[in-house]
Structure formats: structure tokens, C-alpha cells
XYZ file of C-alpha atoms in Angstrom:
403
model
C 87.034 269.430 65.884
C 86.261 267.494 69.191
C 85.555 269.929 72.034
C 88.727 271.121 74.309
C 89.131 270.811 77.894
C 90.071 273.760 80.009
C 93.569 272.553 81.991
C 95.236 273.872 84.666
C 98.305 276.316 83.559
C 99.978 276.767 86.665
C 103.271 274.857 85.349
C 103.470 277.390 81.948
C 105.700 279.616 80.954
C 102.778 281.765 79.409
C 102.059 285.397 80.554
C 98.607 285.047 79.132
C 96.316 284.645 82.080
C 93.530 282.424 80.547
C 94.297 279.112 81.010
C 95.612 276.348 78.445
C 93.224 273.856 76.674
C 93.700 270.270 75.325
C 91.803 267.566 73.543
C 90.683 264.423 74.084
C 92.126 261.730 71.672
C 87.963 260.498 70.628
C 84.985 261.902 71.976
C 84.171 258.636 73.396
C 87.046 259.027 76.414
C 88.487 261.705 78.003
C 92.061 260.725 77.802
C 94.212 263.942 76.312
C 97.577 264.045 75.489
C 99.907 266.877 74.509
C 101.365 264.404 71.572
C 101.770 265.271 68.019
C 100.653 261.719 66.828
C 96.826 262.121 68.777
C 96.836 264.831 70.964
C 96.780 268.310 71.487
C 100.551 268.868 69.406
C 98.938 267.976 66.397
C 95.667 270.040 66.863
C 97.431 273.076 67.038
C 99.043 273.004 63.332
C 95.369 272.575 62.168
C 94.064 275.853 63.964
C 96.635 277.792 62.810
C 96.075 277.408 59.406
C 92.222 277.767 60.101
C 93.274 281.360 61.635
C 95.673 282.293 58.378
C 92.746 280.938 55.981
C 89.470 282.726 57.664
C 91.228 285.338 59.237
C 89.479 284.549 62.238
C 91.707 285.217 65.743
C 89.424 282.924 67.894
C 91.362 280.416 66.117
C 94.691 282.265 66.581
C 93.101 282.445 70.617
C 92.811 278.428 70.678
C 95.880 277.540 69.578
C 97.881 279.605 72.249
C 96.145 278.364 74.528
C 96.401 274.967 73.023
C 100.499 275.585 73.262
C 100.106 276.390 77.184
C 99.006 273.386 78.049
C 101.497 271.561 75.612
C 104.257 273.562 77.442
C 103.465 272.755 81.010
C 103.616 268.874 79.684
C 107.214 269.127 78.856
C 109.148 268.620 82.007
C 107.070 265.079 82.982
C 106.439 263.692 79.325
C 108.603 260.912 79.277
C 108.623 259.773 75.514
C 111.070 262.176 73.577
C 109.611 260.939 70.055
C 108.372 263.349 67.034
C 105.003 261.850 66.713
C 104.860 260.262 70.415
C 106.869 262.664 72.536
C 108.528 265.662 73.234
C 110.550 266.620 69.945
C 106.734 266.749 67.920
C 105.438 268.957 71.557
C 108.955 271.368 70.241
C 108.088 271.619 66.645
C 104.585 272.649 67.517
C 105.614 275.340 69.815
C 108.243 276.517 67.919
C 105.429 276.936 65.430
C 102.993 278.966 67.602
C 105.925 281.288 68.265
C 106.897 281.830 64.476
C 103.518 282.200 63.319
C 101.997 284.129 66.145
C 104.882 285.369 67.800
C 104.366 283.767 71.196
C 107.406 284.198 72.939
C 106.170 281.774 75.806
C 105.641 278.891 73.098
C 109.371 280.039 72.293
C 110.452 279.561 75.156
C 108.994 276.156 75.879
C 110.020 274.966 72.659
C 113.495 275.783 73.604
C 112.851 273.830 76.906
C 111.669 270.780 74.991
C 114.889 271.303 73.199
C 117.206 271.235 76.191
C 115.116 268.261 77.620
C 116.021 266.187 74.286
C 119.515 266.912 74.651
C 119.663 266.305 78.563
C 118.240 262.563 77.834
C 120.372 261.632 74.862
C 122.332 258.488 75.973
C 125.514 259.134 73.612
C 123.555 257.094 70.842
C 120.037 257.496 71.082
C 116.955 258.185 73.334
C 115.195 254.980 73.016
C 115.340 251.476 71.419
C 113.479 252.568 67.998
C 115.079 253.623 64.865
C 112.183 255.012 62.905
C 110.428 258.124 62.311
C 107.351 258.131 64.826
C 109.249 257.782 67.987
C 112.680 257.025 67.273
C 116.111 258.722 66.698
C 115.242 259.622 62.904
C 112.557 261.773 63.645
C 114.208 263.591 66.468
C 116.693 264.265 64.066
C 114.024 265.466 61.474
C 112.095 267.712 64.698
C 115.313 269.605 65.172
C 116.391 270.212 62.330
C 113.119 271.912 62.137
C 113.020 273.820 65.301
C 116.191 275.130 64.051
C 118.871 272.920 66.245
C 120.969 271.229 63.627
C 123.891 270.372 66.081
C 121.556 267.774 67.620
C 119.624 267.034 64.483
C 123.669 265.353 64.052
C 123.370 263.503 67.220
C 120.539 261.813 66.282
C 121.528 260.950 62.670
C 125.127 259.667 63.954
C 124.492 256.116 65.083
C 122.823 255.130 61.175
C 126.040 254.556 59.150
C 126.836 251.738 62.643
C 123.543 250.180 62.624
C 122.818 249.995 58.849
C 122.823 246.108 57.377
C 123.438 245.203 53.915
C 121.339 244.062 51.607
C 121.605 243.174 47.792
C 120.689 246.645 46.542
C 121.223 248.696 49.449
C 120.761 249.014 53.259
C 118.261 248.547 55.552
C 117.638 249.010 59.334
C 115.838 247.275 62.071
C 112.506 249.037 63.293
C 114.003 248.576 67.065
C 117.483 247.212 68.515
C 116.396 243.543 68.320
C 113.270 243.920 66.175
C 112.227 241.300 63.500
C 111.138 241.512 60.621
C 112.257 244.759 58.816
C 110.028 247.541 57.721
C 110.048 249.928 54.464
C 107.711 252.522 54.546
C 107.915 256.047 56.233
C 106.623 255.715 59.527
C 108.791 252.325 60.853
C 110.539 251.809 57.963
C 114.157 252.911 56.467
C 112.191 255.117 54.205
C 111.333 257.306 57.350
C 115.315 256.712 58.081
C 116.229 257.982 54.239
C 113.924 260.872 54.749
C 115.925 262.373 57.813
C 119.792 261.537 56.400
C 118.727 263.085 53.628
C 117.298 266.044 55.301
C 120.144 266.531 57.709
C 122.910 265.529 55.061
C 121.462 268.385 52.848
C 121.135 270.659 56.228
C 124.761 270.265 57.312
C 126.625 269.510 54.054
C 127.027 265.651 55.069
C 127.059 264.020 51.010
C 128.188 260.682 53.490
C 124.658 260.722 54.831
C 123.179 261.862 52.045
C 124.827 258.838 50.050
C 123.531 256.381 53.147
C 119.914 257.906 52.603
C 120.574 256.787 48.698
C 121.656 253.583 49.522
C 118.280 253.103 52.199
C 116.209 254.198 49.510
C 117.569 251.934 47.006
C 116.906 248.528 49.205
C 113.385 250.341 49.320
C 112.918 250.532 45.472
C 114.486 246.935 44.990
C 111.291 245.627 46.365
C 108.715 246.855 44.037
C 106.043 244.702 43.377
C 103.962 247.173 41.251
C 106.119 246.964 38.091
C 108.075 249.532 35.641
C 105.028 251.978 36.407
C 103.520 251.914 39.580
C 105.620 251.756 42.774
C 103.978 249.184 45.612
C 106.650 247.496 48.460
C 105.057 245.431 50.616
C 104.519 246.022 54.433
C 107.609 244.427 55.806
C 110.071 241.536 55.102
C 109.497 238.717 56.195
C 105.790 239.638 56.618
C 104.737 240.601 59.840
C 101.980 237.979 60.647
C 99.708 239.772 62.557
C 95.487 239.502 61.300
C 95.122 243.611 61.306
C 98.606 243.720 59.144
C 97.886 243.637 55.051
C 100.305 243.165 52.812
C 99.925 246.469 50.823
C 99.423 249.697 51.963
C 98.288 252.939 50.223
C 98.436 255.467 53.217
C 101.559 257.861 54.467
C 102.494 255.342 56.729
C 102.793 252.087 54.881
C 102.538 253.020 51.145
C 103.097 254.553 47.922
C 101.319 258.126 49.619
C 103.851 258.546 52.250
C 107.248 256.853 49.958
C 106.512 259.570 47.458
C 107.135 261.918 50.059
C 110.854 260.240 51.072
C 111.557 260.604 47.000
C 110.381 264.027 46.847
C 113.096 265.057 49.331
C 115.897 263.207 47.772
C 114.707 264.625 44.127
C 115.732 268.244 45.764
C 118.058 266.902 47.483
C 119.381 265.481 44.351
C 118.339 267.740 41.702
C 120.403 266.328 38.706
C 118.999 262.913 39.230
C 115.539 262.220 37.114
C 115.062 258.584 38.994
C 113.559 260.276 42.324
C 111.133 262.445 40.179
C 110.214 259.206 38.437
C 109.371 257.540 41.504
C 107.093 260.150 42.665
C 105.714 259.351 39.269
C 105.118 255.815 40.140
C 103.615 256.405 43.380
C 101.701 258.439 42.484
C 100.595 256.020 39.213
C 99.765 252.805 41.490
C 97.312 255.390 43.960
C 95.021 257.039 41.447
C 94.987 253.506 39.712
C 94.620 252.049 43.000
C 90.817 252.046 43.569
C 91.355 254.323 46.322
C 88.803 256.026 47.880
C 86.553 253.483 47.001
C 85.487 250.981 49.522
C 85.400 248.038 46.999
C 86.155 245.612 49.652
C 86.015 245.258 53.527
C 89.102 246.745 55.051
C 90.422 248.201 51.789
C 89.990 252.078 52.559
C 88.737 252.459 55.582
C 89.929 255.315 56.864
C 89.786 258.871 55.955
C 93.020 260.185 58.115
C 96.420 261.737 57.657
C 98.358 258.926 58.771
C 97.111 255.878 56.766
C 94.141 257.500 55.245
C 92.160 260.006 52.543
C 93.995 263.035 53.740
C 97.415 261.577 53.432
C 96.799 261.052 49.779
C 95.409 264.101 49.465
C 98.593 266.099 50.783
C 100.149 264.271 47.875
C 97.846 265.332 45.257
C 97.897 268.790 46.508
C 101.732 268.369 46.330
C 101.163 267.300 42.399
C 99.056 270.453 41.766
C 101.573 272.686 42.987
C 104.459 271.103 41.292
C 103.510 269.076 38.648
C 99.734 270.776 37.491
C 98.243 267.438 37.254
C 96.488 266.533 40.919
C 93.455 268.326 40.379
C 90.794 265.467 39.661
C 92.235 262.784 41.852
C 92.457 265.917 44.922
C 88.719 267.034 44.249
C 88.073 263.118 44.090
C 89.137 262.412 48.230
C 87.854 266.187 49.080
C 84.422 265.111 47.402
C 84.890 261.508 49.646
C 85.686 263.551 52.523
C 82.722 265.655 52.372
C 80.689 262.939 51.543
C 81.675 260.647 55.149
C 81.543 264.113 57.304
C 78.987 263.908 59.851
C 77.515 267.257 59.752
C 74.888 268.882 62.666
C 75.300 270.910 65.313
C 78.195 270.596 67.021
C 80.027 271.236 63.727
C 81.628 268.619 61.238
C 83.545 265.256 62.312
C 84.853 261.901 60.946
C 84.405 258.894 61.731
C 87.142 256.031 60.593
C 86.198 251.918 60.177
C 87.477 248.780 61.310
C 85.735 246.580 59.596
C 86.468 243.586 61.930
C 85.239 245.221 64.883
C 81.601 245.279 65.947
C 80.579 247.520 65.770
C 82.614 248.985 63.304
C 82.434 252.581 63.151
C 84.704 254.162 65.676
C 84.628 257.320 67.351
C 85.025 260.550 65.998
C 89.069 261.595 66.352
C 90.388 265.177 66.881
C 93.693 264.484 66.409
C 96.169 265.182 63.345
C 96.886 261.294 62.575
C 92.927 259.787 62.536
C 90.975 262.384 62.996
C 89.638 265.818 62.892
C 92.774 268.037 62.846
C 95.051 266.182 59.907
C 91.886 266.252 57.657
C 90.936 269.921 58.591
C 94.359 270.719 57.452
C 94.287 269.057 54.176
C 91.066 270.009 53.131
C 91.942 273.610 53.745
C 95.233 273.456 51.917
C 92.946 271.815 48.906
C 90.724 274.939 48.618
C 93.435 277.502 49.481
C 95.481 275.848 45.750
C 92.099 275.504 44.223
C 91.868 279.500 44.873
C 95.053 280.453 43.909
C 96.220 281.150 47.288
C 99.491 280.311 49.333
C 99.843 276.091 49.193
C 102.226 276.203 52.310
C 100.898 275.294 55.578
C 101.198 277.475 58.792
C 103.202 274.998 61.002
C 105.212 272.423 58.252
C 105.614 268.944 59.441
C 109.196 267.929 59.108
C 108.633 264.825 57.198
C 106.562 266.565 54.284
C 108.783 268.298 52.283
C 107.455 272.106 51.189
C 106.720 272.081 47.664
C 109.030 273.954 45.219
């Protein structure tokens, strides 16, 4: 992982009296963050399943005093998002206190907790209605730090702001916002995926039945045929030169949708069209080309968000559950291992953008392009592969555990 930087813990609630760490989004800046998305949030999931794999406490070490310096960044962060804000900065310190016990990272998550609720505006915290900094995942971060009263709050405004369509519903990405996304991360998938969760959490079937109807608008727009599973980005397209039509990723494709139907198939147990969706995701990626490079821009990166290591949570999800992701999971480890740059400082990736010169882009050490949402993947890959526990220290609340 990219180096940390010592911070000052003055502001946290820790009695340990080292002080807290963070990391800097590339190693070509020193910016840091305490965000899940990119910052120091999302490196702390990754240690802590280093520490439970090696049995090594330095790692254990790190990650508390990663948490310090997430906790004395609650009070002033100003975004209250999962991936961009504050509810992600809760569901990583409520994870260092379950896992480790800290009772300091308990308490700040509970802080980050009462923060949410002292900014909610009646309807919402912000303008956005999707997953990486809107109301759905604040909805899906409480729920999983345990605060299902607000995860309600946040889900409330969907059944207002939903809009017909043909087969379904749909929502905007933001109040205002043209065109309309599908996929996980903007999209009413990432919507489905936290009325489903929070229907199923407090006994709502009228969310759970609003999820259904989001996810059918989704499926409506396959382009991939009976088999495969591919929606395109948005509708109308966004016209923008970095925005493809198709995706593969967690963010904008079949890797991350599978994920939204493997929530409403146990949601929905009695229904066998969610498992066959899963089925058709997962059909269109291993037929997909993917980890090839066989054209500029067509897999360029190997990250958790819209890269390698988000289709290799899904593989490892098919091994668990299904017993047939084996070969297409050592297929991206094998990629993975090949693009590592290896020396003395330890093991990094790089990502691509091809239309950039020059195109190789710094090393990340975050959990959505870089170091720590690979790390985690690849060590849930050889923990299955050995027959050992496939759940991860600190669950994200938009992966659903397997079963």
C-alpha cells in the first residue's frame, strides 16, 4: 500500500497515545482524505483483513491508528455520503470496533451517526439520489452500523421521487439531473439495492416491491440478449468523450448489477428470475474479453470500483455460492499479479487512461483505484482457494455476504 502519514490526534476520541495515520489518495500528491471512496476509510477494511489472514497485529496496529485519524475528521467533514463522506467514515469505524474491539472507533462511529442525523433536512442530506454520496447509501451505511431508524429516513423520500417508466421506475441521479442512470453507483440499481436492503431490514414489502419495480426498468434495457445481461451507461446517453456506452466494472456494469440481483434473490428467495440474472451477468463478463486489453480503453483498470477486482469479488461470490468461479477468479488474480509493480517498497498498481499522455497514472492506495480494494480481493481469492472463511473483516454495505 502507499506509505501513511503520521497526523495530528489531538481532536480523537482515542486513549491510545500514538498518534493516527492517513494516506495519500496517489503517491504522486500528498492530498489525504478520511473518505471511504479514496482515502483513509477505505484503507482500513483492507488492513483488517490483512491482520485476520497473516495473523500479523502490526496490521491490527495500522488500522487503529488509521481509525484515529478518521475520527478526529468527523466533526468538520462536510459531505455526509457513504463513499464521499461521513456515513462510509461510520461504517469503517464501526468496523474497527467490532473486529478489534476499539471502543474509541465505537464511539466515533456513533458520533458520525449523530452528525448524519443532526444534518438531515426532513428529506435528504444533499441533492443526489444514488449510492456514492446520496440518500441511498446513507440508508445502506446505517443500516450497517446498526441504526435502522435512520436507515428509514433516508429510504422515505423514494416512493415521492420515483418516475414511471414502461416496465418500471426510475430515478434521477440528482434533483434536476439529466439523463438517467442504471447501474449501482448513480444509477436506480444502487437505489434498488438499499430499498431492498432496508425493506428486508424493517419488514417494509412496500419498499421492497419499489426496489422490484427499479430493478425491473433496469432489466427492460438489456442489450445483451436472453443470456447475457448488458444496460447501457445511461438514457439518453451521457455525451461526454471519457463516457462509453458499456461498462463491465461495479460501477457501470454487469459486475456491480449482479450484486443489486444477488440481494433481491435473498431478499426474494421464491423467485428464480434474480438468480437468473446473476446468471446473465455473470455470462456477458467471462464472455466479455475482460481482462484482456484487446483495445485502447477497453480494460484499463485493475480497481474495485470499475476494475479487475470488482469482477473478481463477483467470481469469488460464484465460488462460494455457485462452485463455478474458479477459472475466471484465478484468470484476474493471474492479471493482477501480472500488472503489480513489485521492488522494494512492496507491491502497487498502476491504472491507464489511455487518452492521457502519458498514460499510466500513479499508483492508488485507496479501496476504489488502488492498492487497498485490490489487496482485499486478492486476499479473499486465496483465503476460498484454501478453504478458509470467504467473509471479509469489515463488509461493505452494498456487497451482499454470500450465503
Amino acid at each position: 500500500m502507499t506509505a501513511a502519514r503520521d497526523t495530528d490526534s489531538s481532536t480523537s476520541t482515542s486513549t491510545d497515545s500514538g498518534s493516527g495515520v492517513a494516506w495519500p489518495n496517489t503517491l504522486a500528491d500528498d492530498q489525504v482524505t478520511p473518505r471511504l471512496y479514496d482515502g483513509t476509510s477505505g484503507v482500513l477494511p483492507a488492513l483488517l483483513d490483512g491482520w485476520r489472514h497473516f495473523g500479523d497485529h502490526r496490521y491490527a496496529d495500522m488500522a487503529v491508528r488509521g481509525a484515529h485519524s478518521v475520527a478526529a475528521a468527523v466533526d468538520h467533514w462536510e459531505d455526509s455520503g457513504l463513499y464521499s463522506g461521513v456515513a462510509g467514515m461510520a461504517v469503517a469505524l464501526r468496523g474497527v470496533h467490532r473486529v478489534l474491539g476499539d471502543t474509541a472507533a465505537g464511539t466515533a462511529a456513533d458520533r458520525a451517526l449523530d452528525a448524519l442525523r443532526a444534518r438531515f433536512d426532513g428529506a435528504a442530506w444533499n441533492d443526489w439520489f444514488e449510492l456514492i454520496s446520496g440518500n441511498a447509501g446513507i440508508a445502506l451505511a446505517a443500516l450497517e452500523c446498526g441504526d435502522d431508524g435512520l436507515a428509514l429516513l433516508a429510504v422515505d423520500r423514494y416512493a415521492r421521487t420515483a418516475e414511471p417508466t414502461g416496465a418500471g421506475v426510475r430515478w434521477r441521479l440528482a434533483a434536476g439531473a439529466f439523463p438517467r442512470m442504471h447501474h449501482m453507483s448513480h444509477g436506480t440499481l444502487g437505489i434498488v439495492h438499499a430499498l431492498a436492503a432496508v425493506g428486508r431490514a424493517a419488514g417494509r414489502s412496500d419498499l421492497v416491491d419499489l426496489a422490484v419495480a427499479g430493478a425491473a426498468d433496469v432489466v427492460s434495457r438489456n442489450e445483451a440478449g436472453p443470456d447475457g445481461f448488458l444496460v447501457g451507461h445511461s438514457d439518453p446517453q451521457q455525451q461526454h468523450e471519457r463516457v462509453d456506452r458499456h461498462n463491465y466494472g461495479w460501477c457501470h456494469g454487469p459486475a456491480g448489477d449482479a450484486q443489486a440481483f444477488r440481494l433481491l434473490s435473498q431478499v426474494l428467495p421464491d423467485d428464480p428470475a434474480w438468480p437468473a440474472l446473476v446468471d446473465r451477468c455473470w455470462h456477458t463478463l467471462v464472455n466479455s474479453g475482460i481482462p484482456r486489453r484487446i483495445r485502447p480503453g477497453f480494460w484499463d483498470n485493475n480497481g474495485r470500483c470499475c476494475g479487475t477486482a470488482g469482477v473478481l469479488a463477483l467470481a469469488c461470490d460464484r465460488r462460494v455460492e455457485r462452485g463455478d468461479g474458479r477459472d475466471f477468479a484465478d484468470v484476474l488474480v493471474a492479471d493482477l499479479a501480472a500488472r503489480a509493480t513489485v521492488d522494494a517498497c512492496g507491491v502497487r498498481w498502476s491504472n491507464v487512461e489511455h487518452r492521457d499522455t502519458p498514460s499510466v497514472l500513479a499508483p492508488a492506495g485507496g479501496w476504489a483505484m488502488g492498492n487497498a480494494g485490490i489487496v482485499r480481493e486478492v486476499l479473499r481469492h486465496a483465503r476460498i482457494t484454501a478453504g478458509r472463511d470467504p467473509h471479509y473483516a469489515i463488509p461493505f454495505p452494498d456487497h451482499p455476504p454470500t450465503t
